[in-house]
Amino acid sequence: MLPTASGSFGDKPVITFPDTPAPADLGVEPLVLGEGDVVEAGDEIEVNYLGQVWGGRVFDNSYDRGAPVRFPIGVGAVIQGWDEALVGASVGSRVLISIPPDLGYGPAGMPRAGIGGTDTLVFVVDVLGTHRR
């Protein structure tokens, strides 16, 4: 069972977790279906996102910074869970993603962000744009 997220596209979400263990596999749930261009592997995408450890604290979010981020997708520039979950999404979509450790930061985790090697990561991502490279 995946968490739920409040808010509309463009609004900072709040994630609510179920009283169940984190799923072992990648979970992708479109919360809003966009009608824009489809994200393809190799594109540079622009997103707003909130990232939270399963059942724990928010470790990063672009909403509070007031600036979206851009990065290549589907080419190994970000964690594997993002590459797998966001290729195929449409611009204007809001996507909830649950990423198991092996598709996130792996056994080493990301200590400086407070992410352990066994942590499942949950993101809400608003896809703002895609640019062919």
PDB file of C-alpha atoms in Angstrom:
ATOM      1  CA  MET A   1       0.000   0.000   0.000  1.00  0.00           C
ATOM      2  CA  LEU A   2       1.346   3.420  -0.988  1.00  0.00           C
ATOM      3  CA  PRO A   3       1.096   6.624   1.028  1.00  0.00           C
ATOM      4  CA  THR A   4      -1.313   9.402   0.076  1.00  0.00           C
ATOM      5  CA  ALA A   5      -0.431  12.999  -0.705  1.00  0.00           C
ATOM      6  CA  SER A   6      -2.444  16.146  -0.185  1.00  0.00           C
ATOM      7  CA  GLY A   7      -2.490  19.177  -2.427  1.00  0.00           C
ATOM      8  CA  SER A   8      -2.876  19.981  -6.069  1.00  0.00           C
ATOM      9  CA  PHE A   9      -0.293  20.210  -8.826  1.00  0.00           C
ATOM     10  CA  GLY A  10       2.084  23.044  -7.940  1.00  0.00           C
ATOM     11  CA  ASP A  11       1.275  23.050  -4.211  1.00  0.00           C
ATOM     12  CA  LYS A  12       3.699  21.672  -1.622  1.00  0.00           C
ATOM     13  CA  PRO A  13       2.287  18.246  -0.709  1.00  0.00           C
ATOM     14  CA  VAL A  14       1.955  16.565   2.660  1.00  0.00           C
ATOM     15  CA  ILE A  15       2.530  12.810   2.595  1.00  0.00           C
ATOM     16  CA  THR A  16       0.496  10.532   4.877  1.00  0.00           C
ATOM     17  CA  PHE A  17       1.834   7.021   5.431  1.00  0.00           C
ATOM     18  CA  PRO A  18      -0.232   3.855   5.915  1.00  0.00           C
ATOM     19  CA  ASP A  19       0.319   1.638   8.965  1.00  0.00           C
ATOM     20  CA  THR A  20       2.001  -0.977   6.781  1.00  0.00           C
ATOM     21  CA  PRO A  21       5.615  -1.715   5.938  1.00  0.00           C
ATOM     22  CA  ALA A  22       7.134  -0.036   2.913  1.00  0.00           C
ATOM     23  CA  PRO A  23       6.641  -1.975  -0.333  1.00  0.00           C
ATOM     24  CA  ALA A  24       9.652  -3.953  -1.549  1.00  0.00           C
ATOM     25  CA  ASP A  25       9.195  -2.855  -5.177  1.00  0.00           C
ATOM     26  CA  LEU A  26       9.056   0.471  -6.969  1.00  0.00           C
ATOM     27  CA  GLY A  27       5.617   2.050  -6.605  1.00  0.00           C
ATOM     28  CA  VAL A  28       4.400   4.707  -9.024  1.00  0.00           C
ATOM     29  CA  GLU A  29       0.991   6.343  -8.701  1.00  0.00           C
ATOM     30  CA  PRO A  30      -0.045   9.241 -10.939  1.00  0.00           C
ATOM     31  CA  LEU A  31      -2.013  11.672  -8.753  1.00  0.00           C
ATOM     32  CA  VAL A  32      -2.659  14.146 -11.579  1.00  0.00           C
ATOM     33  CA  LEU A  33      -2.423  13.177 -15.251  1.00  0.00           C
ATOM     34  CA  GLY A  34      -0.814  15.922 -17.306  1.00  0.00           C
ATOM     35  CA  GLU A  35      -1.658  16.574 -20.917  1.00  0.00           C
ATOM     36  CA  GLY A  36       1.721  17.932 -22.033  1.00  0.00           C
ATOM     37  CA  ASP A  37       4.669  16.302 -23.780  1.00  0.00           C
ATOM     38  CA  VAL A  38       5.688  12.829 -22.662  1.00  0.00           C
ATOM     39  CA  VAL A  39       9.047  12.558 -20.892  1.00  0.00           C
ATOM     40  CA  GLU A  40      11.508  10.414 -22.845  1.00  0.00           C
ATOM     41  CA  ALA A  41      14.813   8.900 -21.722  1.00  0.00           C
ATOM     42  CA  GLY A  42      17.550  11.409 -22.454  1.00  0.00           C
ATOM     43  CA  ASP A  43      15.324  14.458 -21.956  1.00  0.00           C
ATOM     44  CA  GLU A  44      16.158  17.118 -19.428  1.00  0.00           C
ATOM     45  CA  ILE A  45      13.147  17.543 -17.171  1.00  0.00           C
ATOM     46  CA  GLU A  46      12.112  20.364 -14.875  1.00  0.00           C
ATOM     47  CA  VAL A  47      10.309  19.369 -11.688  1.00  0.00           C
ATOM     48  CA  ASN A  48       9.259  20.411  -8.233  1.00  0.00           C
ATOM     49  CA  TYR A  49       9.474  17.617  -5.663  1.00  0.00           C
ATOM     50  CA  LEU A  50       9.232  16.675  -2.021  1.00  0.00           C
ATOM     51  CA  GLY A  51      11.260  13.715  -0.729  1.00  0.00           C
ATOM     52  CA  GLN A  52      10.577  11.920   2.543  1.00  0.00           C
ATOM     53  CA  VAL A  53      11.865   8.765   4.193  1.00  0.00           C
ATOM     54  CA  TRP A  54       9.047   6.190   4.564  1.00  0.00           C
ATOM     55  CA  GLY A  55       7.231   7.064   7.795  1.00  0.00           C
ATOM     56  CA  GLY A  56       9.912   9.595   8.687  1.00  0.00           C
ATOM     57  CA  ARG A  57      11.088  13.085   7.982  1.00  0.00           C
ATOM     58  CA  VAL A  58      11.204  15.194   4.842  1.00  0.00           C
ATOM     59  CA  PHE A  59      14.834  15.253   3.677  1.00  0.00           C
ATOM     60  CA  ASP A  60      14.510  17.583   0.684  1.00  0.00           C
ATOM     61  CA  ASN A  61      11.989  19.625  -1.258  1.00  0.00           C
ATOM     62  CA  SER A  62      12.168  22.217  -3.979  1.00  0.00           C
ATOM     63  CA  TYR A  63       8.855  23.884  -3.085  1.00  0.00           C
ATOM     64  CA  ASP A  64      10.370  25.665  -0.068  1.00  0.00           C
ATOM     65  CA  ARG A  65      13.333  26.848  -2.152  1.00  0.00           C
ATOM     66  CA  GLY A  66      10.904  28.410  -4.622  1.00  0.00           C
ATOM     67  CA  ALA A  67      12.868  27.099  -7.581  1.00  0.00           C
ATOM     68  CA  PRO A  68      12.297  23.913  -9.584  1.00  0.00           C
ATOM     69  CA  VAL A  69      15.225  21.689 -10.537  1.00  0.00           C
ATOM     70  CA  ARG A  70      16.336  20.435 -13.954  1.00  0.00           C
ATOM     71  CA  PHE A  71      18.249  17.259 -14.704  1.00  0.00           C
ATOM     72  CA  PRO A  72      18.646  14.571 -17.366  1.00  0.00           C
ATOM     73  CA  ILE A  73      16.262  11.628 -16.919  1.00  0.00           C
ATOM     74  CA  GLY A  74      16.547   7.999 -17.963  1.00  0.00           C
ATOM     75  CA  VAL A  75      20.324   8.132 -18.357  1.00  0.00           C
ATOM     76  CA  GLY A  76      21.628   7.373 -14.840  1.00  0.00           C
ATOM     77  CA  ALA A  77      22.106  11.008 -13.738  1.00  0.00           C
ATOM     78  CA  VAL A  78      19.661  10.556 -10.823  1.00  0.00           C
ATOM     79  CA  ILE A  79      18.676   7.604  -8.647  1.00  0.00           C
ATOM     80  CA  GLN A  80      17.357   4.627 -10.604  1.00  0.00           C
ATOM     81  CA  GLY A  81      13.867   4.886  -9.099  1.00  0.00           C
ATOM     82  CA  TRP A  82      13.435   8.375 -10.601  1.00  0.00           C
ATOM     83  CA  ASP A  83      14.695   7.182 -14.004  1.00  0.00           C
ATOM     84  CA  GLU A  84      12.205   4.310 -14.011  1.00  0.00           C
ATOM     85  CA  ALA A  85       9.250   6.246 -12.591  1.00  0.00           C
ATOM     86  CA  LEU A  86       9.412   9.508 -14.537  1.00  0.00           C
ATOM     87  CA  VAL A  87      10.197   8.354 -18.075  1.00  0.00           C
ATOM     88  CA  GLY A  88       6.758   8.124 -19.688  1.00  0.00           C
ATOM     89  CA  ALA A  89       5.125  10.752 -17.449  1.00  0.00           C
ATOM     90  CA  SER A  90       3.481  13.739 -19.135  1.00  0.00           C
ATOM     91  CA  VAL A  91       4.200  17.386 -18.434  1.00  0.00           C
ATOM     92  CA  GLY A  92       1.573  18.609 -15.984  1.00  0.00           C
ATOM     93  CA  SER A  93       1.538  15.313 -14.068  1.00  0.00           C
ATOM     94  CA  ARG A  94       1.911  14.899 -10.311  1.00  0.00           C
ATOM     95  CA  VAL A  95       3.417  11.512  -9.474  1.00  0.00           C
ATOM     96  CA  LEU A  96       3.798   9.732  -6.128  1.00  0.00           C
ATOM     97  CA  ILE A  97       6.834   7.431  -6.122  1.00  0.00           C
ATOM     98  CA  SER A  98       7.891   4.880  -3.493  1.00  0.00           C
ATOM     99  CA  ILE A  99      11.514   3.838  -4.071  1.00  0.00           C
ATOM    100  CA  PRO A 100      13.061   0.827  -2.300  1.00  0.00           C
ATOM    101  CA  PRO A 101      16.695   1.155  -1.173  1.00  0.00           C
ATOM    102  CA  ASP A 102      18.112  -0.820  -4.119  1.00  0.00           C
ATOM    103  CA  LEU A 103      16.630   1.740  -6.571  1.00  0.00           C
ATOM    104  CA  GLY A 104      17.559   4.678  -4.326  1.00  0.00           C
ATOM    105  CA  TYR A 105      20.912   5.216  -2.656  1.00  0.00           C
ATOM    106  CA  GLY A 106      21.640   1.535  -1.977  1.00  0.00           C
ATOM    107  CA  PRO A 107      23.303   0.072   1.123  1.00  0.00           C
ATOM    108  CA  ALA A 108      25.458   3.173   1.683  1.00  0.00           C
ATOM    109  CA  GLY A 109      22.441   5.459   1.877  1.00  0.00           C
ATOM    110  CA  MET A 110      23.031   9.214   1.773  1.00  0.00           C
ATOM    111  CA  PRO A 111      24.181  10.007   5.327  1.00  0.00           C
ATOM    112  CA  ARG A 112      24.517  13.778   4.795  1.00  0.00           C
ATOM    113  CA  ALA A 113      20.785  13.862   3.904  1.00  0.00           C
ATOM    114  CA  GLY A 114      19.893  11.551   6.799  1.00  0.00           C
ATOM    115  CA  ILE A 115      19.033   8.633   4.484  1.00  0.00           C
ATOM    116  CA  GLY A 116      20.043   5.185   5.714  1.00  0.00           C
ATOM    117  CA  GLY A 117      20.921   2.215   3.536  1.00  0.00           C
ATOM    118  CA  THR A 118      17.633   0.449   4.318  1.00  0.00           C
ATOM    119  CA  ASP A 119      15.370   3.503   3.898  1.00  0.00           C
ATOM    120  CA  THR A 120      12.532   3.506   1.394  1.00  0.00           C
ATOM    121  CA  LEU A 121      12.145   6.944  -0.154  1.00  0.00           C
ATOM    122  CA  VAL A 122       8.838   8.555  -1.079  1.00  0.00           C
ATOM    123  CA  PHE A 123       8.583  11.464  -3.485  1.00  0.00           C
ATOM    124  CA  VAL A 124       5.804  13.601  -4.843  1.00  0.00           C
ATOM    125  CA  VAL A 125       6.990  15.055  -8.159  1.00  0.00           C
ATOM    126  CA  ASP A 126       5.312  17.726 -10.290  1.00  0.00           C
ATOM    127  CA  VAL A 127       6.563  17.482 -13.883  1.00  0.00           C
ATOM    128  CA  LEU A 128       6.810  21.096 -15.077  1.00  0.00           C
ATOM    129  CA  GLY A 129       8.578  20.638 -18.392  1.00  0.00           C
ATOM    130  CA  THR A 130      10.657  18.404 -20.602  1.00  0.00           C
ATOM    131  CA  HIS A 131      13.368  19.443 -23.032  1.00  0.00           C
ATOM    132  CA  ARG A 132      14.879  17.226 -25.714  1.00  0.00           C
ATOM    133  CA  ARG A 133      18.664  17.131 -25.513  1.00  0.00           C
TER     134      ARG A 133
END
